[in-house]
Amino acid sequence: MITQEVEKETPQKQGMLNNVMRQFNNASDIIELNTNIRKILGITNNELVVHFPVKMDNGEVEVFTGYRVQHNNALGPYKGGLRYHPTVDIDAARALAMWMTWKTSLAGLPYGGAKGGIQLDPTKYSTSELERITRRFTYALGDNIGPELDIPAPDVNTNPQTMAWILDTYMSTKSPNERSTNMHVVTGKPIGAGGSEGRDRATGYSVFLNIKFWAAHTNTTLKNKKFIVQGFGNVGYWAAHFLENEGAKMVGVQDAFGSIYNPDGIDVESLLAYNQSHGNIVGFANTVSIPTEDFFSLACDICIPAALGNQITISNANAIKASVIAEGANGPTDVEAEQMLLQRGVAILPDILCNSGGVIGSYFEWLQNRNGEIWSLEEVMQKLEKKLYESFKKVIEVSENRNVDKRTAAFIIAIERLEQAYVQRGIFP
Ligand code: GLU
């Protein structure tokens, strides 16, 4: 039963909405989810599309399209990132908002799910243009976001600086004595602007920890294991950083510009420095460039898709050599590819578990802002690890008890928590 209407037939975007609905319906069938609750969770609560003008550096005005989709808030305020990418549209925002609802529910956070962004290629704009675009988008969103209503965060191509602009713009629209009570309208802020220690590495750390937990669960270690990373942004870099510290070896990396390979290992910190100075990873010393379509077939033990959705599909799933896929991105594996991988015995650590450290880190930042507290990095990392381990254990338990794959188990836990909230509260009026 697919209740969310799918509008466009573009493979990348429509695929994501199809995938999340199929994942949801599959888990709902298994637990025989109450049909009324299924109707509610199968569709988004609110969808906002804004068109807004921005003055470019050359004096011309460009009109942009921004989105914010709020899927569900039964467990708390809407929560989820804003991405700046040409693939952002209403279906992509819907799919990603739904994944946020399952992610926050699975993590046991007092949040619902939302997602949004602007359809643009940020590499085509100057920093001052991006600042004006961000501020005008925030103004267009107005009071549809808010610290107790809907709390954006970074996602693809947005970062702490983007969040600082959003915070400053949002606060500026409030009366002076209310301004500082709005600090938690966004998370993922720079530390000097109300951000939290550890939020920067939280997503990559959760990808790493889930791999580590999985290794322990299967009686192996990460020492000398080879891994490949698709996407060398915040998530890909930090996951690689922690894996390398644990003795694993990064042998392949792909970004939007190309793919590099060295079977003897690629130094993570040097690649970060190279990426920062060159703007991409291509041409990094002691690596060979390989064709984009060959990336997922590289020889390795661990594969980390940490870029966009629908990257692992029927066209490359059978070529994957890794024995475990750790989903740093949201929705990187489509439903058919997942079936093929599971049949071959490849373990998939699903996005809503594997990358949930980001939103858990956001929750810690939000709590600190709300309570006027400042936690140390050690405190944040410890709390993060504890929460992530609880989620991992629960997913393994449900997966073994019900004899389902780990994604289905994660969905079951998330949906059952929401079901309980609806059953206990009933439907207004
Ligand atoms: N964009 C991240 C995600 O997809 C973080 C969301 C948040 O912190 O609210 O989970």
CSV table of C-alpha atoms and ligand atoms in Angstrom, one decimal:
chain,number,residue,atom,x,y,z
A,1,MET,CA,0.0,0.0,0.0
A,2,ILE,CA,1.7,3.2,-1.1
A,3,THR,CA,-0.3,6.2,0.1
A,4,GLN,CA,2.2,9.0,-0.6
A,5,GLU,CA,1.6,10.1,-4.1
A,6,VAL,CA,4.7,9.9,-6.3
A,7,GLU,CA,4.9,12.9,-8.7
A,8,LYS,CA,7.8,12.6,-11.0
A,9,GLU,CA,9.6,9.8,-12.8
A,10,THR,CA,13.1,10.9,-12.3
A,11,PRO,CA,15.1,7.8,-11.2
A,12,GLN,CA,17.2,9.2,-8.4
A,13,LYS,CA,14.5,11.2,-6.6
A,14,GLN,CA,11.4,9.1,-7.3
A,15,GLY,CA,13.4,6.1,-6.4
A,16,MET,CA,14.0,7.3,-2.9
A,17,LEU,CA,10.3,7.9,-2.2
A,18,ASN,CA,9.5,4.5,-3.6
A,19,ASN,CA,12.2,2.9,-1.5
A,20,VAL,CA,11.2,4.4,1.8
A,21,MET,CA,7.5,3.6,1.2
A,22,ARG,CA,8.4,0.0,0.3
A,23,GLN,CA,10.6,-0.3,3.4
A,24,PHE,CA,7.8,1.1,5.5
A,25,ASN,CA,5.1,-1.1,4.0
A,26,ASN,CA,7.3,-4.2,4.4
A,27,ALA,CA,7.9,-3.6,8.1
A,28,SER,CA,4.2,-2.6,8.6
A,29,ASP,CA,3.0,-5.8,7.0
A,30,ILE,CA,5.3,-7.9,9.3
A,31,ILE,CA,4.0,-6.2,12.5
A,32,GLU,CA,0.4,-5.9,11.2
A,33,LEU,CA,0.5,-2.2,11.9
A,34,ASN,CA,-2.9,-0.8,12.8
A,35,THR,CA,-4.4,0.3,9.5
A,36,ASN,CA,-5.4,3.8,10.7
A,37,ILE,CA,-1.9,4.5,12.0
A,38,ARG,CA,-0.5,3.2,8.7
A,39,LYS,CA,-2.6,5.8,6.8
A,40,ILE,CA,-1.2,8.6,9.0
A,41,LEU,CA,2.5,7.4,8.8
A,42,GLY,CA,2.2,6.7,5.0
A,43,ILE,CA,1.9,10.4,4.2
A,44,THR,CA,3.6,13.7,5.2
A,45,ASN,CA,1.9,16.2,7.6
A,46,ASN,CA,3.0,19.4,5.9
A,47,GLU,CA,4.8,20.4,2.7
A,48,LEU,CA,6.1,23.8,2.1
A,49,VAL,CA,7.5,25.0,-1.2
A,50,VAL,CA,8.9,28.5,-1.4
A,51,HIS,CA,10.1,30.6,-4.3
A,52,PHE,CA,12.3,33.5,-3.3
A,53,PRO,CA,14.4,36.1,-5.1
A,54,VAL,CA,18.1,36.7,-4.3
A,55,LYS,CA,20.4,39.4,-5.7
A,56,MET,CA,23.5,37.8,-7.3
A,57,ASP,CA,27.0,39.3,-7.2
A,58,ASN,CA,26.5,40.7,-10.8
A,59,GLY,CA,23.4,42.7,-9.7
A,60,GLU,CA,20.9,40.3,-11.4
A,61,VAL,CA,18.1,38.6,-9.5
A,62,GLU,CA,17.7,34.9,-9.4
A,63,VAL,CA,14.6,33.1,-8.1
A,64,PHE,CA,15.3,29.9,-6.1
A,65,THR,CA,13.0,27.1,-5.1
A,66,GLY,CA,13.2,25.8,-1.5
A,67,TYR,CA,11.5,23.0,0.3
A,68,ARG,CA,10.6,21.9,3.8
A,69,VAL,CA,8.6,18.7,4.3
A,70,GLN,CA,7.4,17.8,7.8
A,71,HIS,CA,6.5,14.2,7.8
A,72,ASN,CA,5.5,13.4,11.4
A,73,ASN,CA,5.6,15.0,14.9
A,74,ALA,CA,3.9,12.5,17.1
A,75,LEU,CA,7.0,12.0,19.2
A,76,GLY,CA,8.2,15.7,19.3
A,77,PRO,CA,9.2,18.6,17.1
A,78,TYR,CA,10.1,17.9,13.4
A,79,LYS,CA,13.8,17.4,13.0
A,80,GLY,CA,16.1,17.0,10.0
A,81,GLY,CA,18.6,18.6,7.6
A,82,LEU,CA,18.6,21.0,4.8
A,83,ARG,CA,20.5,20.0,1.6
A,84,TYR,CA,21.7,22.2,-1.2
A,85,HIS,CA,21.8,20.0,-4.4
A,86,PRO,CA,20.3,19.9,-7.9
A,87,THR,CA,18.4,16.7,-7.0
A,88,VAL,CA,16.4,18.4,-4.2
A,89,ASP,CA,12.7,18.4,-5.1
A,90,ILE,CA,9.4,17.6,-3.4
A,91,ASP,CA,9.7,13.8,-3.7
A,92,ALA,CA,13.3,13.8,-2.4
A,93,ALA,CA,12.3,16.0,0.5
A,94,ARG,CA,9.3,13.7,1.3
A,95,ALA,CA,11.5,10.6,1.2
A,96,LEU,CA,14.2,12.1,3.3
A,97,ALA,CA,11.7,13.5,5.8
A,98,MET,CA,10.2,10.0,6.3
A,99,TRP,CA,13.6,8.5,6.9
A,100,MET,CA,14.1,11.1,9.6
A,101,THR,CA,10.9,10.1,11.4
A,102,TRP,CA,12.1,6.5,11.5
A,103,LYS,CA,15.6,7.5,12.5
A,104,THR,CA,14.6,9.7,15.4
A,105,SER,CA,12.1,7.2,16.6
A,106,LEU,CA,14.6,4.3,16.5
A,107,ALA,CA,17.1,6.4,18.4
A,108,GLY,CA,14.5,7.0,21.1
A,109,LEU,CA,14.7,10.8,20.7
A,110,PRO,CA,11.8,13.2,21.4
A,111,TYR,CA,11.6,14.2,17.8
A,112,GLY,CA,9.7,13.7,14.6
A,113,GLY,CA,11.0,13.9,11.0
A,114,ALA,CA,11.5,16.6,8.4
A,115,LYS,CA,13.8,17.5,5.6
A,116,GLY,CA,14.3,20.2,3.0
A,117,GLY,CA,16.7,22.3,1.1
A,118,ILE,CA,17.2,24.2,-2.1
A,119,GLN,CA,17.5,22.9,-5.6
A,120,LEU,CA,20.8,24.3,-6.6
A,121,ASP,CA,24.4,23.5,-7.3
A,122,PRO,CA,26.4,25.3,-4.6
A,123,THR,CA,29.6,25.2,-6.6
A,124,LYS,CA,28.1,27.7,-9.0
A,125,TYR,CA,27.7,30.4,-6.3
A,126,SER,CA,30.1,32.6,-4.3
A,127,THR,CA,30.1,32.5,-0.5
A,128,SER,CA,28.3,35.8,-0.3
A,129,GLU,CA,25.7,34.6,-2.7
A,130,LEU,CA,25.2,31.4,-0.7
A,131,GLU,CA,24.9,33.6,2.5
A,132,ARG,CA,22.1,35.7,0.9
A,133,ILE,CA,20.4,32.6,-0.5
A,134,THR,CA,20.4,31.0,2.9
A,135,ARG,CA,19.2,34.1,4.7
A,136,ARG,CA,16.4,34.7,2.2
A,137,PHE,CA,15.3,31.0,2.4
A,138,THR,CA,15.2,31.3,6.2
A,139,TYR,CA,13.1,34.4,5.9
A,140,ALA,CA,10.8,32.6,3.5
A,141,LEU,CA,10.4,29.6,5.9
A,142,GLY,CA,9.5,32.2,8.6
A,143,ASP,CA,7.8,30.6,11.6
A,144,ASN,CA,7.3,27.3,9.9
A,145,ILE,CA,10.5,26.4,11.6
A,146,GLY,CA,11.2,27.1,15.3
A,147,PRO,CA,13.1,25.7,18.3
A,148,GLU,CA,10.1,23.7,19.5
A,149,LEU,CA,8.4,23.2,16.1
A,150,ASP,CA,10.9,22.2,13.4
A,151,ILE,CA,14.7,22.2,13.8
A,152,PRO,CA,16.9,22.1,10.7
A,153,ALA,CA,20.5,20.9,10.6
A,154,PRO,CA,23.3,20.4,8.1
A,155,ASP,CA,23.0,17.8,5.3
A,156,VAL,CA,24.5,17.4,1.8
A,157,ASN,CA,26.4,20.7,0.9
A,158,THR,CA,25.3,22.6,4.0
A,159,ASN,CA,27.6,23.1,7.1
A,160,PRO,CA,28.0,24.9,10.4
A,161,GLN,CA,28.4,28.2,8.6
A,162,THR,CA,25.0,27.7,6.8
A,163,MET,CA,23.4,27.0,10.2
A,164,ALA,CA,25.0,30.1,11.7
A,165,TRP,CA,23.4,32.2,8.9
A,166,ILE,CA,20.0,30.6,9.6
A,167,LEU,CA,20.3,31.2,13.3
A,168,ASP,CA,21.2,34.8,12.9
A,169,THR,CA,18.5,35.5,10.4
A,170,TYR,CA,15.8,33.7,12.4
A,171,MET,CA,16.9,35.5,15.6
A,172,SER,CA,16.9,38.8,13.9
A,173,THR,CA,13.2,38.5,13.2
A,174,LYS,CA,12.4,38.1,16.9
A,175,SER,CA,12.0,40.8,19.5
A,176,PRO,CA,15.3,41.6,21.4
A,177,ASN,CA,14.2,39.9,24.7
A,178,GLU,CA,13.3,36.7,22.8
A,179,ARG,CA,16.4,36.3,20.7
A,180,SER,CA,18.5,34.2,22.9
A,181,THR,CA,15.7,31.8,23.6
A,182,ASN,CA,15.9,30.8,20.0
A,183,MET,CA,19.4,29.4,19.9
A,184,HIS,CA,18.1,25.8,19.4
A,185,VAL,CA,16.2,26.7,16.1
A,186,VAL,CA,19.0,24.9,14.3
A,187,THR,CA,21.6,22.4,15.3
A,188,GLY,CA,25.0,21.7,13.8
A,189,LYS,CA,26.1,25.3,14.5
A,190,PRO,CA,29.7,26.4,14.8
A,191,ILE,CA,30.8,26.0,18.5
A,192,GLY,CA,31.2,29.8,18.9
A,193,ALA,CA,27.6,30.3,17.7
A,194,GLY,CA,26.0,27.9,20.1
A,195,GLY,CA,27.1,24.6,18.6
A,196,SER,CA,28.1,21.5,20.5
A,197,GLU,CA,31.4,19.8,20.8
A,198,GLY,CA,31.4,16.6,18.8
A,199,ARG,CA,28.5,17.5,16.5
A,200,ASP,CA,31.0,17.8,13.6
A,201,ARG,CA,32.1,14.2,13.9
A,202,ALA,CA,28.9,12.6,15.3
A,203,THR,CA,27.6,11.1,12.0
A,204,GLY,CA,30.9,9.7,10.9
A,205,TYR,CA,31.5,8.4,14.4
A,206,SER,CA,28.2,6.5,14.3
A,207,VAL,CA,29.1,5.0,11.0
A,208,PHE,CA,32.4,3.9,12.5
A,209,LEU,CA,30.9,2.6,15.7
A,210,ASN,CA,28.2,0.6,13.9
A,211,ILE,CA,31.0,-1.1,11.9
A,212,LYS,CA,32.9,-1.7,15.1
A,213,PHE,CA,29.9,-3.1,16.9
A,214,TRP,CA,29.2,-5.3,13.9
A,215,ALA,CA,32.8,-6.6,13.8
A,216,ALA,CA,32.6,-7.5,17.5
A,217,HIS,CA,29.2,-9.2,16.9
A,218,THR,CA,30.8,-11.3,14.2
A,219,ASN,CA,34.0,-12.0,16.1
A,220,THR,CA,36.3,-10.1,13.9
A,221,THR,CA,38.4,-6.9,14.3
A,222,LEU,CA,38.9,-3.9,12.1
A,223,LYS,CA,42.7,-4.2,12.0
A,224,ASN,CA,43.9,-4.3,8.4
A,225,LYS,CA,40.4,-4.4,7.0
A,226,LYS,CA,40.1,-2.5,3.7
A,227,PHE,CA,37.4,0.0,3.2
A,228,ILE,CA,36.0,2.2,0.4
A,229,VAL,CA,34.1,5.5,0.9
A,230,GLN,CA,31.8,7.1,-1.5
A,231,GLY,CA,31.6,10.8,-0.6
A,232,PHE,CA,34.5,12.6,1.2
A,233,GLY,CA,32.3,15.2,2.9
A,234,ASN,CA,31.7,15.5,6.6
A,235,VAL,CA,30.4,11.9,7.0
A,236,GLY,CA,32.8,10.1,4.8
A,237,TYR,CA,35.9,11.9,6.2
A,238,TRP,CA,35.0,11.3,9.9
A,239,ALA,CA,34.1,7.7,9.3
A,240,ALA,CA,37.4,7.2,7.5
A,241,HIS,CA,39.3,9.0,10.3
A,242,PHE,CA,38.0,6.8,13.0
A,243,LEU,CA,38.4,3.6,11.0
A,244,GLU,CA,42.0,4.4,10.2
A,245,ASN,CA,42.7,5.1,13.9
A,246,GLU,CA,41.4,1.5,14.5
A,247,GLY,CA,43.9,0.1,12.1
A,248,ALA,CA,41.7,-0.3,9.0
A,249,LYS,CA,42.9,0.9,5.6
A,250,MET,CA,41.1,3.2,3.1
A,251,VAL,CA,41.8,1.9,-0.4
A,252,GLY,CA,39.2,3.7,-2.5
A,253,VAL,CA,37.4,7.1,-2.4
A,254,GLN,CA,34.8,8.6,-4.7
A,255,ASP,CA,33.6,12.2,-4.8
A,256,ALA,CA,31.4,14.2,-7.2
A,257,PHE,CA,34.5,14.7,-9.5
A,258,GLY,CA,36.0,11.2,-9.7
A,259,SER,CA,37.3,8.0,-8.0
A,260,ILE,CA,40.7,7.2,-6.7
A,261,TYR,CA,42.3,3.9,-5.7
A,262,ASN,CA,45.4,2.5,-4.0
A,263,PRO,CA,45.3,-1.1,-2.7
A,264,ASP,CA,48.1,-0.3,-0.2
A,265,GLY,CA,46.1,2.4,1.5
A,266,ILE,CA,45.3,6.1,1.2
A,267,ASP,CA,46.2,8.4,4.1
A,268,VAL,CA,43.0,9.9,5.4
A,269,GLU,CA,44.4,13.2,6.9
A,270,SER,CA,46.6,13.9,3.8
A,271,LEU,CA,43.6,13.4,1.6
A,272,LEU,CA,41.5,15.8,3.7
A,273,ALA,CA,44.3,18.4,3.3
A,274,TYR,CA,44.4,17.8,-0.4
A,275,ASN,CA,40.6,18.0,-0.7
A,276,GLN,CA,40.6,21.3,1.2
A,277,SER,CA,43.2,22.9,-1.1
A,278,HIS,CA,42.0,21.4,-4.4
A,279,GLY,CA,38.3,21.3,-3.9
A,280,ASN,CA,38.2,17.6,-4.8
A,281,ILE,CA,40.1,14.3,-4.4
A,282,VAL,CA,41.1,13.7,-8.0
A,283,GLY,CA,44.9,13.5,-8.6
A,284,PHE,CA,45.9,12.8,-5.0
A,285,ALA,CA,49.5,11.4,-4.8
A,286,ASN,CA,50.0,7.6,-5.1
A,287,THR,CA,46.5,6.9,-6.3
A,288,VAL,CA,45.2,5.9,-9.7
A,289,SER,CA,42.0,7.3,-11.1
A,290,ILE,CA,39.4,4.7,-11.9
A,291,PRO,CA,36.1,5.0,-13.9
A,292,THR,CA,33.1,6.0,-11.7
A,293,GLU,CA,31.2,2.8,-12.6
A,294,ASP,CA,34.1,0.6,-11.3
A,295,PHE,CA,34.1,2.1,-7.8
A,296,PHE,CA,31.7,-0.2,-6.0
A,297,SER,CA,33.5,-3.3,-7.5
A,298,LEU,CA,36.8,-2.5,-5.8
A,299,ALA,CA,38.3,-5.2,-3.6
A,300,CYS,CA,37.6,-4.4,0.0
A,301,ASP,CA,35.9,-5.7,3.2
A,302,ILE,CA,33.8,-2.6,4.1
A,303,CYS,CA,31.9,-0.3,1.8
A,304,ILE,CA,30.6,3.0,3.0
A,305,PRO,CA,28.2,4.9,0.8
A,306,ALA,CA,28.3,8.4,2.3
A,307,ALA,CA,27.0,10.6,-0.5
A,308,LEU,CA,23.5,10.5,-2.1
A,309,GLY,CA,20.6,8.2,-2.4
A,310,ASN,CA,20.2,5.3,-4.8
A,311,GLN,CA,23.8,4.7,-5.4
A,312,ILE,CA,23.7,0.9,-4.9
A,313,THR,CA,21.3,-0.5,-7.5
A,314,ILE,CA,20.8,-3.7,-9.5
A,315,SER,CA,23.5,-2.4,-11.9
A,316,ASN,CA,26.3,-2.7,-9.4
A,317,ALA,CA,25.0,-4.7,-6.3
A,318,ASN,CA,26.4,-8.0,-7.5
A,319,ALA,CA,29.8,-6.5,-8.2
A,320,ILE,CA,30.3,-5.4,-4.6
A,321,LYS,CA,33.1,-7.3,-2.9
A,322,ALA,CA,32.6,-6.0,0.6
A,323,SER,CA,31.1,-8.2,3.3
A,324,VAL,CA,29.4,-5.3,5.0
A,325,ILE,CA,27.8,-2.1,3.8
A,326,ALA,CA,27.6,0.8,6.3
A,327,GLU,CA,25.2,3.4,5.1
A,328,GLY,CA,26.5,6.8,5.9
A,329,ALA,CA,24.1,8.4,3.4
A,330,ASN,CA,20.4,8.3,3.5
A,331,GLY,CA,18.8,5.8,1.2
A,332,PRO,CA,22.0,4.8,-0.7
A,333,THR,CA,20.8,1.2,-1.4
A,334,ASP,CA,17.6,0.6,-3.3
A,335,VAL,CA,15.2,-2.2,-2.5
A,336,GLU,CA,16.1,-4.6,-5.3
A,337,ALA,CA,19.8,-4.1,-4.7
A,338,GLU,CA,19.3,-4.8,-1.0
A,339,GLN,CA,17.6,-8.2,-1.9
A,340,MET,CA,20.5,-9.2,-4.1
A,341,LEU,CA,23.1,-8.3,-1.4
A,342,LEU,CA,21.2,-10.1,1.3
A,343,GLN,CA,21.0,-13.2,-0.8
A,344,ARG,CA,24.7,-13.1,-1.2
A,345,GLY,CA,25.1,-12.8,2.6
A,346,VAL,CA,26.3,-9.2,2.6
A,347,ALA,CA,25.5,-7.4,5.8
A,348,ILE,CA,23.8,-4.0,5.5
A,349,LEU,CA,24.0,-1.6,8.5
A,350,PRO,CA,21.0,0.5,7.6
A,351,ASP,CA,21.1,4.3,7.3
A,352,ILE,CA,18.5,5.0,10.0
A,353,LEU,CA,20.8,3.2,12.5
A,354,CYS,CA,24.2,3.7,11.0
A,355,ASN,CA,24.1,7.4,10.5
A,356,SER,CA,21.9,8.3,13.4
A,357,GLY,CA,24.8,9.7,15.4
A,358,GLY,CA,24.3,13.0,13.5
A,359,VAL,CA,20.8,13.6,14.8
A,360,ILE,CA,21.7,12.3,18.2
A,361,GLY,CA,24.5,14.8,18.3
A,362,SER,CA,22.0,17.4,17.2
A,363,TYR,CA,19.7,16.4,20.1
A,364,PHE,CA,22.6,16.9,22.5
A,365,GLU,CA,23.3,20.4,21.1
A,366,TRP,CA,19.5,21.3,21.3
A,367,LEU,CA,19.4,20.1,25.0
A,368,GLN,CA,22.5,22.2,25.8
A,369,ASN,CA,21.0,25.3,24.2
A,370,ARG,CA,17.7,24.8,25.8
A,371,ASN,CA,19.1,24.3,29.3
A,372,GLY,CA,22.0,26.8,29.1
A,373,GLU,CA,24.6,24.0,29.5
A,374,ILE,CA,28.0,23.4,27.8
A,375,TRP,CA,29.2,19.8,27.7
A,376,SER,CA,32.7,18.7,27.0
A,377,LEU,CA,33.8,16.6,24.0
A,378,GLU,CA,34.4,13.5,26.1
A,379,GLU,CA,30.9,13.8,27.6
A,380,VAL,CA,29.2,14.2,24.2
A,381,MET,CA,31.2,11.2,22.7
A,382,GLN,CA,30.4,9.0,25.7
A,383,LYS,CA,26.7,9.8,25.6
A,384,LEU,CA,26.7,9.2,21.9
A,385,GLU,CA,28.4,5.8,22.1
A,386,LYS,CA,26.0,4.7,24.8
A,387,LYS,CA,22.9,5.6,22.8
A,388,LEU,CA,24.3,4.1,19.6
A,389,TYR,CA,25.1,0.9,21.3
A,390,GLU,CA,21.6,0.6,22.7
A,391,SER,CA,20.1,1.1,19.2
A,392,PHE,CA,22.5,-1.4,17.7
A,393,LYS,CA,21.7,-4.0,20.3
A,394,LYS,CA,18.0,-3.6,19.8
A,395,VAL,CA,18.2,-3.9,16.1
A,396,ILE,CA,20.3,-7.1,16.3
A,397,GLU,CA,17.8,-8.5,18.9
A,398,VAL,CA,14.7,-7.8,16.8
A,399,SER,CA,16.5,-9.0,13.6
A,400,GLU,CA,17.4,-12.3,15.3
A,401,ASN,CA,14.1,-12.8,17.1
A,402,ARG,CA,11.9,-12.1,14.1
A,403,ASN,CA,14.3,-13.5,11.5
A,404,VAL,CA,14.4,-10.3,9.4
A,405,ASP,CA,17.2,-8.2,8.0
A,406,LYS,CA,18.6,-5.3,10.0
A,407,ARG,CA,16.8,-2.6,8.0
A,408,THR,CA,13.4,-4.2,8.6
A,409,ALA,CA,14.3,-4.7,12.3
A,410,ALA,CA,15.2,-1.0,12.6
A,411,PHE,CA,11.9,0.0,10.9
A,412,ILE,CA,9.9,-2.3,13.2
A,413,ILE,CA,11.4,-0.7,16.3
A,414,ALA,CA,10.8,2.8,14.9
A,415,ILE,CA,7.2,2.1,13.8
A,416,GLU,CA,6.2,0.3,17.0
A,417,ARG,CA,7.3,3.3,19.1
A,418,LEU,CA,5.1,5.6,16.9
A,419,GLU,CA,2.2,3.1,17.0
A,420,GLN,CA,2.3,3.1,20.8
A,421,ALA,CA,2.2,6.9,20.9
A,422,TYR,CA,-0.9,7.0,18.6
A,423,VAL,CA,-2.7,4.2,20.4
A,424,GLN,CA,-2.2,5.9,23.8
A,425,ARG,CA,-3.1,9.4,22.7
A,426,GLY,CA,-5.8,8.6,20.2
A,427,ILE,CA,-6.7,10.9,17.3
A,428,PHE,CA,-8.1,14.4,17.9
A,429,PRO,CA,-11.0,15.3,18.1
B,1,GLU,N1,21.1,15.6,8.0
B,1,GLU,C1,21.4,14.6,9.1
B,1,GLU,C2,20.6,13.4,8.9
B,1,GLU,O1,20.2,13.1,7.8
B,1,GLU,C3,21.2,15.2,10.5
B,1,GLU,C4,19.9,15.7,10.8
B,1,GLU,C5,19.8,16.4,12.1
B,1,GLU,O2,20.8,16.5,12.9
B,1,GLU,O3,18.7,17.0,12.4
B,1,GLU,O4,20.4,12.6,9.8
